[in-house]
Short mmCIF file of C-alpha atoms and ligand atoms in Angstrom, two decimals:
data_model
loop_
_atom_site.label_atom_id
_atom_site.label_comp_id
_atom_site.label_asym_id
_atom_site.label_seq_id
_atom_site.Cartn_x
_atom_site.Cartn_y
_atom_site.Cartn_z
CA MET V 1114 0.00 0.00 0.00
CA ASN V 1115 1.06 3.56 -0.65
CA VAL V 1116 2.80 5.20 2.33
CA GLU V 1117 2.59 8.99 2.59
CA ASN V 1118 6.02 10.31 3.47
CA TYR V 1119 6.47 13.44 5.54
CA GLY V 1120 6.88 16.67 3.69
CA TYR V 1121 9.91 18.12 5.50
CA GLU V 1122 13.55 17.36 6.09
CA ARG V 1123 14.25 16.17 9.59
CA LYS V 1124 17.53 18.06 9.86
CA THR V 1125 15.69 21.37 9.42
CA VAL V 1126 13.42 20.68 12.40
CA GLN V 1127 14.12 21.75 15.98
CA SER V 1128 12.35 20.48 19.12
CA GLY V 1129 10.04 23.10 20.62
CA ILE V 1130 7.80 20.64 22.47
CA LEU V 1131 8.85 18.13 25.10
CA HIS V 1132 6.34 15.31 25.37
CA ILE V 1133 6.22 12.97 28.38
CA GLY V 1134 4.62 9.52 27.78
CA VAL V 1135 5.46 8.47 24.22
CA GLY V 1136 2.67 5.87 24.14
CA ASN V 1137 0.44 4.85 21.27
CA PHE V 1138 -2.00 7.71 21.69
CA HIS V 1139 0.63 10.45 21.52
CA ARG V 1140 2.08 8.88 18.39
CA ALA V 1141 -1.34 8.64 16.70
CA HIS V 1142 -2.67 12.05 17.76
CA GLN V 1143 -0.32 14.90 18.67
CA ALA V 1144 2.63 13.59 16.65
CA PHE V 1145 0.25 13.15 13.68
CA TYR V 1146 -0.86 16.80 13.88
CA ASN V 1147 2.74 18.00 14.22
CA ASN V 1148 3.82 15.79 11.35
CA GLN V 1149 1.34 17.58 9.08
CA LEU V 1150 2.27 20.99 10.42
CA LEU V 1151 6.04 20.60 10.02
CA ALA V 1152 5.53 20.61 6.27
CA ASP V 1153 5.11 24.39 6.67
CA LYS V 1154 8.65 25.76 6.79
CA ASP V 1155 7.76 28.51 9.26
CA GLN V 1156 6.73 25.80 11.79
CA CYS V 1157 10.10 23.99 11.83
CA LYS V 1158 10.77 24.92 15.46
CA TRP V 1159 7.87 22.72 16.62
CA GLY V 1160 9.41 19.28 16.46
CA ILE V 1161 8.88 16.98 19.43
CA CYS V 1162 11.40 15.75 21.96
CA GLY V 1163 9.91 12.55 23.41
CA VAL V 1164 10.53 11.58 27.02
CA CYS V 1165 9.75 8.27 28.67
CA LEU V 1166 10.01 7.98 32.43
CA LEU V 1167 9.14 4.37 33.24
CA PRO V 1168 11.32 1.23 33.17
CA SER V 1169 8.54 -0.44 31.14
CA ASP V 1170 9.18 2.05 28.28
CA GLU V 1171 12.52 0.44 27.40
CA LYS V 1172 11.16 -1.53 24.46
CA VAL V 1173 9.46 1.36 22.69
CA VAL V 1174 12.54 3.55 23.23
CA ASN V 1175 14.88 0.92 21.74
CA ASN V 1176 12.56 0.18 18.85
CA LEU V 1177 12.13 3.83 17.90
CA ARG V 1178 15.85 4.55 18.21
CA ALA V 1179 16.64 1.61 15.96
CA GLN V 1180 14.72 3.35 13.14
CA ASN V 1181 15.81 6.96 13.59
CA LEU V 1182 12.60 7.69 15.59
CA ASP V 1183 10.47 7.31 12.46
CA TYR V 1184 7.42 5.07 12.52
CA THR V 1185 4.32 4.35 10.48
CA LEU V 1186 0.80 5.29 11.48
CA THR V 1187 -2.07 3.43 9.84
CA VAL V 1188 -5.29 5.42 9.93
CA CYS V 1189 -8.20 2.98 9.61
CA GLY V 1190 -11.19 4.32 7.70
CA ARG V 1191 -14.76 3.52 8.68
CA ASN V 1192 -15.33 2.88 4.96
CA GLY V 1193 -12.71 0.10 5.08
CA GLU V 1194 -10.05 2.21 3.37
CA ASP V 1195 -6.84 2.80 5.30
CA GLN V 1196 -4.14 5.40 4.88
CA ILE V 1197 -0.55 4.91 6.00
CA TYR V 1198 1.67 7.82 7.07
CA GLN V 1199 5.37 7.90 7.82
CA ILE V 1200 5.70 10.05 10.94
CA GLY V 1201 8.94 11.93 11.63
CA ALA V 1202 7.72 14.52 14.14
CA ILE V 1203 9.68 13.06 17.07
CA GLN V 1204 13.18 14.52 16.74
CA GLU V 1205 14.79 13.26 19.94
CA LEU V 1206 13.92 10.63 22.53
CA PHE V 1207 15.14 10.46 26.12
CA TRP V 1208 14.60 7.63 28.58
CA ALA V 1209 14.84 8.93 32.14
CA VAL V 1210 15.88 5.58 33.57
CA GLU V 1211 19.03 5.73 31.45
CA ASN V 1212 19.80 9.46 31.50
CA PRO V 1213 17.73 11.54 33.95
CA GLN V 1214 19.94 14.61 33.60
CA ALA V 1215 19.27 14.80 29.84
CA VAL V 1216 15.54 15.06 30.61
CA LEU V 1217 16.09 17.85 33.15
CA ASP V 1218 18.42 19.77 30.80
CA LYS V 1219 15.87 19.52 28.00
CA ILE V 1220 13.02 20.88 30.18
CA ALA V 1221 15.34 23.78 30.98
CA GLU V 1222 16.32 24.48 27.35
CA SER V 1223 15.07 27.80 26.01
CA ALA V 1224 13.90 26.32 22.66
CA ILE V 1225 11.38 24.13 24.51
CA LYS V 1226 8.22 26.22 24.87
CA ILE V 1227 5.62 23.55 25.68
CA ILE V 1228 5.60 20.37 27.76
CA THR V 1229 2.81 18.02 26.69
CA LEU V 1230 1.68 15.00 28.71
CA THR V 1231 -0.03 11.67 28.12
CA ILE V 1232 0.79 9.88 31.35
CA THR V 1233 -2.65 8.20 31.80
CA GLU V 1234 -5.46 9.17 34.16
CA GLY V 1235 -3.80 7.41 37.11
CA GLY V 1236 -0.52 9.24 36.50
CA TYR V 1237 -1.70 12.49 38.12
CA ASN V 1238 -1.63 10.97 41.63
CA LEU V 1239 -5.00 12.38 42.67
CA ASP V 1240 -7.24 11.34 45.53
CA LYS V 1241 -10.39 9.84 44.02
CA ILE V 1242 -12.69 11.50 46.56
CA THR V 1243 -11.29 15.00 46.88
CA ASN V 1244 -9.40 15.13 43.57
CA LYS V 1245 -6.49 16.54 45.60
CA PHE V 1246 -2.87 15.65 44.92
CA ILE V 1247 -1.67 12.85 47.27
CA LEU V 1248 1.41 14.37 48.90
CA GLU V 1249 1.74 11.40 51.29
CA ASP V 1250 2.46 8.96 48.45
CA GLU V 1251 5.78 7.19 49.09
CA LYS V 1252 7.36 8.01 45.70
CA ILE V 1253 6.20 11.63 45.98
CA GLN V 1254 7.76 11.94 49.43
CA GLN V 1255 11.00 10.50 48.07
CA ASP V 1256 11.02 13.04 45.20
CA LEU V 1257 10.14 15.93 47.52
CA LYS V 1258 13.18 15.16 49.65
CA ASN V 1259 15.58 14.54 46.74
CA PRO V 1260 15.03 17.31 44.18
CA GLY V 1261 18.22 16.46 42.31
CA HIS V 1262 17.29 12.79 41.81
CA PRO V 1263 13.66 12.67 40.68
CA THR V 1264 11.82 9.53 39.63
CA THR V 1265 8.24 10.78 39.16
CA VAL V 1266 6.90 13.15 36.52
CA PHE V 1267 6.37 15.72 39.30
CA GLY V 1268 9.96 15.52 40.51
CA PHE V 1269 11.31 15.77 36.95
CA ILE V 1270 9.20 18.77 35.99
CA ALA V 1271 9.96 20.58 39.28
CA GLN V 1272 13.71 20.13 38.93
CA GLY V 1273 13.66 20.89 35.20
CA LEU V 1274 11.74 24.13 35.82
CA ARG V 1275 14.14 25.05 38.62
CA GLN V 1276 17.06 24.73 36.20
CA ARG V 1277 15.10 26.67 33.57
CA ARG V 1278 14.40 29.54 35.96
CA ASP V 1279 18.03 29.63 37.14
CA LEU V 1280 19.23 29.82 33.53
CA GLY V 1281 16.74 32.62 32.81
CA ASN V 1282 15.24 30.57 29.96
CA GLY V 1283 11.75 31.94 30.38
CA SER V 1284 8.18 30.85 30.68
CA ILE V 1285 6.65 27.60 29.43
CA THR V 1286 3.25 25.93 28.91
CA ILE V 1287 2.28 22.54 30.36
CA LEU V 1288 -0.46 20.96 28.23
CA SER V 1289 -2.14 17.81 29.52
CA CYS V 1290 -3.52 15.59 26.75
CA ASP V 1291 -4.97 12.98 29.09
CA ASN V 1292 -8.65 12.14 29.48
CA LEU V 1293 -9.34 14.06 32.66
CA GLN V 1294 -12.07 16.51 33.56
CA HIS V 1295 -10.53 20.00 33.14
CA ASN V 1296 -7.18 18.36 32.43
CA GLY V 1297 -5.30 21.67 32.47
CA ASN V 1298 -6.70 22.72 35.84
CA THR V 1299 -6.09 19.22 37.15
CA ALA V 1300 -2.49 19.21 35.95
CA LYS V 1301 -1.99 22.67 37.46
CA ASN V 1302 -3.35 21.49 40.79
CA ALA V 1303 -1.07 18.42 40.78
CA PHE V 1304 2.17 20.13 39.71
CA THR V 1305 1.75 23.28 41.77
CA THR V 1306 0.87 21.30 44.91
CA PHE V 1307 4.02 19.22 44.50
CA ILE V 1308 6.20 22.26 43.76
CA ALA V 1309 4.77 24.35 46.63
CA ALA V 1310 5.54 21.49 49.03
CA GLN V 1311 9.12 21.38 47.79
CA ASP V 1312 10.14 24.95 47.07
CA LYS V 1313 8.04 28.07 47.76
CA ASP V 1314 10.22 30.30 45.54
CA LEU V 1315 9.84 27.96 42.61
CA ALA V 1316 6.09 27.84 43.22
CA GLU V 1317 5.96 31.63 42.87
CA TRP V 1318 7.97 31.46 39.65
CA VAL V 1319 5.59 28.82 38.28
CA GLU V 1320 2.56 30.94 39.15
CA ALA V 1321 3.95 33.77 37.02
CA ASN V 1322 5.64 31.76 34.26
CA VAL V 1323 3.71 28.58 33.54
CA THR V 1324 0.25 28.19 31.99
CA PHE V 1325 -1.84 25.02 31.92
CA PRO V 1326 -4.45 25.15 29.11
CA ASN V 1327 -7.35 22.72 29.23
CA SER V 1328 -7.73 20.49 26.20
CA MET V 1329 -9.99 17.79 24.79
CA VAL V 1330 -8.33 15.02 22.82
CA ASP V 1331 -10.04 12.32 20.79
CA ARG V 1332 -8.83 9.52 18.54
CA ILE V 1333 -9.34 5.84 19.35
CA THR V 1334 -5.89 4.26 19.39
CA PRO V 1335 -5.61 0.58 20.31
CA ALA V 1336 -2.46 -0.92 21.80
CA THR V 1337 -0.28 -2.45 19.06
CA THR V 1338 0.17 -6.19 19.69
CA PRO V 1339 2.94 -8.32 18.10
CA GLU V 1340 0.30 -9.72 15.69
CA ASP V 1341 -0.65 -6.16 14.74
CA VAL V 1342 3.00 -5.37 14.00
CA GLN V 1343 3.14 -8.22 11.49
CA ARG V 1344 -0.22 -7.30 9.96
CA LEU V 1345 0.60 -3.58 9.65
CA ASN V 1346 4.07 -4.18 8.23
CA LYS V 1347 2.73 -6.58 5.64
CA ARG V 1348 0.42 -3.84 4.40
CA SER V 1349 2.95 -1.00 4.50
CA GLY V 1350 5.86 -3.05 3.16
CA ILE V 1351 8.03 -1.42 5.85
CA ALA V 1352 9.78 -3.42 8.59
CA ASP V 1353 8.63 -1.08 11.36
CA LEU V 1354 9.45 -2.15 14.93
CA ALA V 1355 6.97 0.30 16.43
CA PRO V 1356 4.00 0.89 14.13
CA VAL V 1357 0.81 2.45 15.49
CA TYR V 1358 -2.74 2.33 14.17
CA CYS V 1359 -5.84 4.34 14.98
CA GLU V 1360 -9.29 5.32 13.74
CA ASP V 1361 -9.89 7.96 11.06
CA PHE V 1362 -11.82 10.29 13.41
CA THR V 1363 -9.68 12.83 15.23
CA GLN V 1364 -10.44 15.88 17.33
CA TRP V 1365 -8.35 18.25 19.44
CA VAL V 1366 -9.86 21.30 21.12
CA ILE V 1367 -7.50 23.47 23.17
CA GLU V 1368 -7.85 26.54 25.34
CA ASP V 1369 -5.67 29.23 23.76
CA ASN V 1370 -3.49 29.97 26.78
CA PHE V 1371 0.13 29.43 25.73
CA ILE V 1372 2.44 31.75 27.66
CA ALA V 1373 5.51 31.06 25.50
CA GLY V 1374 3.91 30.74 22.05
CA ARG V 1375 2.52 27.73 20.24
CA PRO V 1376 2.50 25.97 16.88
CA ALA V 1377 -0.06 27.16 14.33
CA TRP V 1378 -2.00 23.96 15.01
CA GLU V 1379 -5.18 25.57 13.63
CA ARG V 1380 -3.68 25.03 10.15
CA VAL V 1381 -4.01 21.26 10.61
CA GLY V 1382 -7.48 21.11 12.13
CA VAL V 1383 -6.97 21.83 15.83
CA ALA V 1384 -9.76 24.02 17.27
CA PHE V 1385 -8.88 26.78 19.72
CA THR V 1386 -11.46 28.09 22.14
CA ASN V 1387 -11.74 30.06 25.35
CA ASP V 1388 -13.61 27.27 27.10
CA VAL V 1389 -13.27 23.57 26.40
CA THR V 1390 -15.62 22.49 29.21
CA ALA V 1391 -18.56 21.63 26.95
CA PHE V 1392 -16.32 19.63 24.57
CA GLU V 1393 -14.62 17.66 27.32
CA ASN V 1394 -17.94 16.99 29.07
CA MET V 1395 -19.38 15.65 25.80
CA LYS V 1396 -16.38 13.45 25.12
CA LEU V 1397 -15.85 12.05 28.62
CA SER V 1398 -19.59 11.53 29.26
CA LEU V 1399 -20.46 9.97 25.92
CA LEU V 1400 -17.35 8.38 24.42
CA ASN V 1401 -15.26 7.42 27.45
CA ALA V 1402 -18.20 6.52 29.70
CA SER V 1403 -19.79 4.39 26.93
CA HIS V 1404 -16.46 2.66 26.37
CA LEU V 1405 -16.33 1.75 30.06
CA LEU V 1406 -20.02 0.85 30.11
CA LEU V 1407 -19.65 -1.70 27.33
CA SER V 1408 -16.23 -3.01 28.36
CA TYR V 1409 -16.92 -5.19 31.43
CA PRO V 1410 -20.20 -6.78 30.24
CA SER V 1411 -18.72 -7.42 26.77
CA PHE V 1412 -15.55 -8.93 28.19
CA LEU V 1413 -17.57 -11.18 30.52
CA LYS V 1414 -19.78 -12.26 27.61
CA GLY V 1415 -16.60 -13.50 25.96
CA TYR V 1416 -15.82 -10.70 23.49
CA ARG V 1417 -12.24 -9.43 23.27
CA LYS V 1418 -12.64 -6.83 20.48
CA VAL V 1419 -14.92 -3.79 20.58
CA ASP V 1420 -16.06 -4.18 16.95
CA ASP V 1421 -17.12 -7.78 17.66
CA ALA V 1422 -19.10 -6.65 20.71
CA MET V 1423 -20.72 -3.96 18.54
CA GLN V 1424 -22.19 -6.67 16.28
CA ASP V 1425 -24.21 -7.77 19.32
CA GLU V 1426 -27.62 -6.04 19.22
CA ASP V 1427 -27.98 -6.16 22.99
CA ILE V 1428 -24.68 -4.38 23.55
CA VAL V 1429 -25.52 -1.72 20.94
CA LYS V 1430 -28.94 -1.07 22.46
CA TYR V 1431 -27.42 -0.93 25.94
CA VAL V 1432 -24.89 1.71 24.79
CA ARG V 1433 -27.49 3.70 22.82
CA ASP V 1434 -29.94 3.78 25.73
CA PHE V 1435 -27.16 4.85 28.07
CA MET V 1436 -26.18 7.73 25.78
CA ASN V 1437 -29.73 8.84 24.93
CA ILE V 1438 -31.63 8.24 28.15
CA ASP V 1439 -29.04 8.45 30.93
CA ILE V 1440 -26.41 10.87 29.73
CA THR V 1441 -27.88 13.29 27.17
CA PRO V 1442 -29.83 15.26 29.82
CA HIS V 1443 -26.45 16.15 31.39
CA VAL V 1444 -24.56 17.05 28.22
CA PRO V 1445 -25.19 20.50 26.72
CA ALA V 1446 -24.10 20.48 23.06
CA PRO V 1447 -20.85 22.43 22.54
CA GLU V 1448 -21.10 25.34 20.14
CA GLY V 1449 -21.23 24.12 16.55
CA GLN V 1450 -21.56 20.46 17.52
CA ASP V 1451 -24.60 18.36 16.62
CA LEU V 1452 -25.02 15.98 19.58
CA ALA V 1453 -27.32 13.52 17.77
CA GLU V 1454 -24.76 13.25 14.96
CA TYR V 1455 -21.91 12.87 17.50
CA LYS V 1456 -23.71 9.94 19.17
CA ARG V 1457 -24.51 8.31 15.83
CA THR V 1458 -20.88 8.61 14.78
CA LEU V 1459 -19.74 7.11 18.09
CA ILE V 1460 -21.65 3.90 17.39
CA GLU V 1461 -20.00 3.79 13.94
CA ARG V 1462 -16.57 4.47 15.44
CA PHE V 1463 -16.90 1.72 18.05
CA ALA V 1464 -17.98 -0.72 15.33
CA ASN V 1465 -15.06 0.16 13.00
CA ARG V 1466 -13.82 -3.27 11.87
CA SER V 1467 -10.35 -2.19 10.82
CA VAL V 1468 -9.62 -0.49 14.17
CA SER V 1469 -10.83 -3.53 16.14
CA ASP V 1470 -9.90 -2.02 19.48
CA GLN V 1471 -9.10 -4.30 22.43
CA ILE V 1472 -11.74 -4.52 25.17
CA SER V 1473 -8.91 -5.26 27.64
CA ARG V 1474 -7.55 -1.76 26.86
CA LEU V 1475 -10.90 -0.26 27.83
CA CYS V 1476 -11.03 -2.38 31.00
CA PHE V 1477 -7.52 -1.24 32.03
CA ASP V 1478 -7.35 0.90 35.20
CA GLY V 1479 -11.09 1.15 35.83
CA ILE V 1480 -10.27 2.41 39.30
CA SER V 1481 -8.91 5.67 37.78
CA LYS V 1482 -11.52 5.88 35.00
CA PHE V 1483 -14.79 5.57 36.98
CA PRO V 1484 -14.24 8.80 38.96
CA VAL V 1485 -13.62 10.76 35.74
CA TYR V 1486 -15.99 9.21 33.21
CA VAL V 1487 -18.92 7.85 35.20
CA MET V 1488 -19.26 9.26 38.69
CA PRO V 1489 -20.02 12.93 37.84
CA ASN V 1490 -23.11 11.92 35.82
CA LEU V 1491 -24.12 9.08 38.14
CA VAL V 1492 -24.27 11.59 41.00
CA LYS V 1493 -26.55 13.80 38.88
CA MET V 1494 -28.70 10.82 37.88
CA ILE V 1495 -29.23 9.86 41.51
CA GLN V 1496 -29.98 13.48 42.48
CA ASP V 1497 -32.53 13.75 39.64
CA SER V 1498 -34.13 10.39 40.55
CA GLN V 1499 -33.29 8.99 37.12
CA ASN V 1500 -33.44 5.20 36.86
CA PRO V 1501 -29.76 4.11 37.15
CA VAL V 1502 -30.40 0.61 35.82
CA ARG V 1503 -27.63 0.53 33.19
CA VAL V 1504 -24.97 2.04 35.46
CA ALA V 1505 -25.93 -0.31 38.32
CA PHE V 1506 -25.46 -3.22 35.91
CA MET V 1507 -22.09 -1.88 34.74
CA ILE V 1508 -20.85 -1.62 38.33
CA ALA V 1509 -22.12 -5.11 39.17
CA ALA V 1510 -20.30 -6.39 36.05
CA TYR V 1511 -17.15 -4.50 37.11
CA ARG V 1512 -17.28 -6.24 40.50
CA TYR V 1513 -17.67 -9.63 38.85
CA TYR V 1514 -14.84 -8.87 36.42
CA LEU V 1515 -12.43 -7.93 39.21
CA LYS V 1516 -13.49 -10.58 41.72
CA TYR V 1517 -13.88 -13.80 39.73
CA GLN V 1518 -11.55 -13.31 36.74
CA ILE V 1519 -13.36 -15.91 34.70
CA ASP V 1520 -15.81 -15.04 31.91
CA ASP V 1521 -19.22 -16.49 30.96
CA GLN V 1522 -17.46 -18.93 28.60
CA GLY V 1523 -15.37 -20.27 31.51
CA LEU V 1524 -12.18 -18.60 30.22
CA PRO V 1525 -9.83 -17.19 32.87
CA TYR V 1526 -8.16 -13.79 32.38
CA GLN V 1527 -5.87 -11.40 34.22
CA ILE V 1528 -6.96 -7.95 35.29
CA ALA V 1529 -4.77 -4.84 34.87
CA GLU V 1530 -5.42 -2.39 37.73
CA PRO V 1531 -2.16 -0.67 38.68
CA TRP V 1532 -3.72 1.70 41.24
CA LEU V 1533 -5.79 -0.61 43.52
CA SER V 1534 -5.20 0.19 47.20
CA PRO V 1535 -5.01 -2.57 49.84
CA GLU V 1536 -8.47 -1.42 51.00
CA ASP V 1537 -9.83 -1.72 47.44
CA LYS V 1538 -8.45 -5.25 47.24
CA SER V 1539 -10.20 -6.31 50.43
CA LEU V 1540 -13.50 -4.72 49.28
CA ILE V 1541 -13.27 -6.69 46.03
CA ALA V 1542 -12.55 -9.91 47.91
CA SER V 1543 -15.50 -9.40 50.29
CA ASN V 1544 -18.54 -11.60 49.71
CA GLU V 1545 -20.88 -8.81 50.82
CA PRO V 1546 -21.80 -7.10 47.49
CA THR V 1547 -22.43 -3.66 49.00
CA ASP V 1548 -18.85 -3.53 50.35
CA PHE V 1549 -17.74 -3.08 46.73
CA LEU V 1550 -19.66 0.23 46.61
CA GLY V 1551 -17.08 1.62 49.06
CA LEU V 1552 -14.29 1.19 46.44
CA SER V 1553 -12.04 4.26 46.12
CA ALA V 1554 -13.31 4.76 42.54
CA PHE V 1555 -16.87 5.47 43.77
CA LYS V 1556 -16.12 7.57 46.80
CA SER V 1557 -17.17 10.91 45.33
CA THR V 1558 -20.66 9.99 46.52
CA ASN V 1559 -22.21 7.66 49.08
CA LEU V 1560 -23.60 5.03 46.73
CA LYS V 1561 -24.70 2.86 49.65
CA ALA V 1562 -27.17 5.58 50.65
CA ALA V 1563 -28.87 5.56 47.22
CA ALA V 1564 -31.55 2.98 48.02
CA HIS V 1565 -32.87 2.37 44.50
CA PHE V 1566 -29.35 2.12 43.09
CA VAL V 1567 -28.32 -0.39 45.79
CA GLU V 1568 -31.45 -2.46 45.19
CA LEU V 1569 -30.77 -2.70 41.43
CA TYR V 1570 -27.05 -3.30 41.91
CA THR V 1571 -27.43 -6.12 44.47
CA GLN V 1572 -30.00 -7.84 42.27
CA PHE V 1573 -27.60 -7.62 39.30
CA VAL V 1574 -24.72 -8.99 41.38
CA SER V 1575 -26.80 -12.01 42.26
CA ASP V 1576 -28.25 -12.42 38.73
CA ILE V 1577 -24.87 -12.16 36.97
CA LYS V 1578 -23.53 -14.89 39.27
CA SER V 1579 -26.50 -17.22 38.79
CA LYS V 1580 -27.54 -16.53 35.17
CA GLY V 1581 -24.50 -15.00 33.45
CA VAL V 1582 -24.11 -11.54 31.87
CA GLU V 1583 -25.85 -12.41 28.61
CA THR V 1584 -29.22 -13.24 30.20
CA VAL V 1585 -29.14 -10.24 32.53
CA LEU V 1586 -28.23 -7.83 29.74
CA LYS V 1587 -31.00 -9.19 27.53
CA ALA V 1588 -33.54 -8.44 30.25
CA ILE V 1589 -32.18 -4.89 30.64
CA VAL V 1590 -32.31 -3.95 26.96
CA ARG V 1591 -35.84 -5.29 26.61
P1 LIG X 2396 0.09 3.63 26.35
O1 LIG X 2396 0.04 2.55 27.36
O2 LIG X 2396 0.45 3.31 24.95
O3 LIG X 2396 1.11 4.76 26.85
C1 LIG X 2396 1.07 5.26 28.14
C2 LIG X 2396 2.28 6.17 28.33
O4 LIG X 2396 2.11 6.80 29.60
C3 LIG X 2396 3.60 5.41 28.39
O5 LIG X 2396 4.56 6.15 27.69
C4 LIG X 2396 3.93 5.39 29.87
O6 LIG X 2396 5.29 5.43 30.13
C5 LIG X 2396 3.31 6.68 30.34
N1 LIG X 2396 2.95 6.63 31.77
C6 LIG X 2396 2.04 5.82 32.36
N2 LIG X 2396 1.99 6.08 33.68
C7 LIG X 2396 2.90 7.06 33.92
C8 LIG X 2396 3.32 7.75 35.08
N3 LIG X 2396 2.80 7.46 36.28
N4 LIG X 2396 4.27 8.70 34.96
C9 LIG X 2396 4.81 8.99 33.74
N5 LIG X 2396 4.45 8.37 32.61
C10 LIG X 2396 3.51 7.42 32.70
O7 LIG X 2396 -1.34 4.33 26.42
P2 LIG X 2396 -1.97 5.37 25.38
O8 LIG X 2396 -2.91 4.64 24.50
O9 LIG X 2396 -0.88 6.16 24.78
O10 LIG X 2396 -2.86 6.27 26.34
C11 LIG X 2396 -2.27 7.16 27.26
C12 LIG X 2396 -3.31 8.16 27.71
O11 LIG X 2396 -3.70 8.95 26.60
C13 LIG X 2396 -4.61 7.56 28.22
O12 LIG X 2396 -4.54 7.14 29.54
C14 LIG X 2396 -5.59 8.70 28.01
O13 LIG X 2396 -5.55 9.59 29.10
C15 LIG X 2396 -5.03 9.39 26.76
N6 LIG X 2396 -5.87 9.03 25.59
C16 LIG X 2396 -5.74 7.81 24.98
C17 LIG X 2396 -6.58 7.49 23.92
C18 LIG X 2396 -6.50 6.15 23.22
O14 LIG X 2396 -7.41 5.85 22.43
N7 LIG X 2396 -5.49 5.33 23.44
C19 LIG X 2396 -7.52 8.42 23.48
C20 LIG X 2396 -7.61 9.66 24.12
C21 LIG X 2396 -6.77 9.95 25.17
#
């Protein structure tokens, strides 16, 4: 298949953005936009310096370095037609485990004007009840006491900014591209709390010299499995060690609050606005919440791919009813956005055969996702006496998924929940179903006090165990 090469020479590009978390999403979304933009000669200072902080990033770092940081991105069309791009927007790549000082020096460099982040929802170290930064965390305490030897994203950014200030290298923007409510405000809260606890002078400098725009990001990007690598390379004809694939839909809405300048991203389809709240509410409440809603029941039914689950009429009706009946009353349409069309497109996007997203990816880290995607609207539903039948079922399915780790077909599986606390683990192990409602993920409200919700949920817990997810779901969608 034809591969679209990038329209610029790498050697003419300079890094103006430092990105932390060079995962699949960054490489399919932000790097894609920058790749298009760098074709404009006047934008050549907006290349990306990638930074990985975790030991588990070793493989992607080695693979990208082995191919000059180039990789292919396959954009999978809903019409079955794919397009393959060669992406060269990442100019440099640092792995903090190997060379922490290089990361700090780069944050301090005057040419870097923006730090972007995709460090996952759980990466912001926030309390799930208060949304406050958890200063008591062991790794945070270690970083607070050892500014020169950071290991967390907070320690690295604090020390890098300290060096930057001392060198007089000027202000900088920190742009979160994670799926969080008010991700800019949330990032500001997390970083400034850490920095204020470590160094009051630096905190003052940050207040005057760092901005944190809110942003809404959207493009479904599955994890690339070894089988995907073979499949993608066969189509592209390129022996790529780190290919990425994603859907054809893409959206990026950003608050225009860049203290040290920004790329002309509007030239490549990014929307700038003074308030992204309505966009992020729409996306988190409809797309991300529906993803979570379908993930646990579908997985337990035996599906492993989202597009397969979306061939199941019961799952589709369950998602549609959730969007139309449960969520739409709480989602004002953003300016210029047709909500009915957005919901219709979502069903199409989930069913996209060539994306074939992994349900296990959606199930990953539910403990960090529920507070952001589901709880804000569930609280409103309970307050408004809406019937929470579908959400009660989702939470009963989540309990079953975590507790039994065996699906309706009798197949065992492993869960991936990096942020479960010891208390969460004991609540999952408990045989009293209502104990599960005290999980840290649900603590923004007292679910146990919502009598109708508890009644539905406990019935679903018992029905899922005795009849299986399929039968229970069928009864719900009827
Ligand atoms: P991924 O697993 O491919 O990459 C995750 C990256 O985050 C890795 O580079 C990892 O090192 C880094 N990371 C994780 N925890 C960290 C921590 N505590 N500190 C520093 N770095 C950390 O996942 P992905 O698909 O790239 O998704 C990452 C995030 O992007 C999501 O959690 C979500 O917030 C956002 N996002 C993803 C999608 C998608 O479809 N994949 C869509 C919209 C938004």
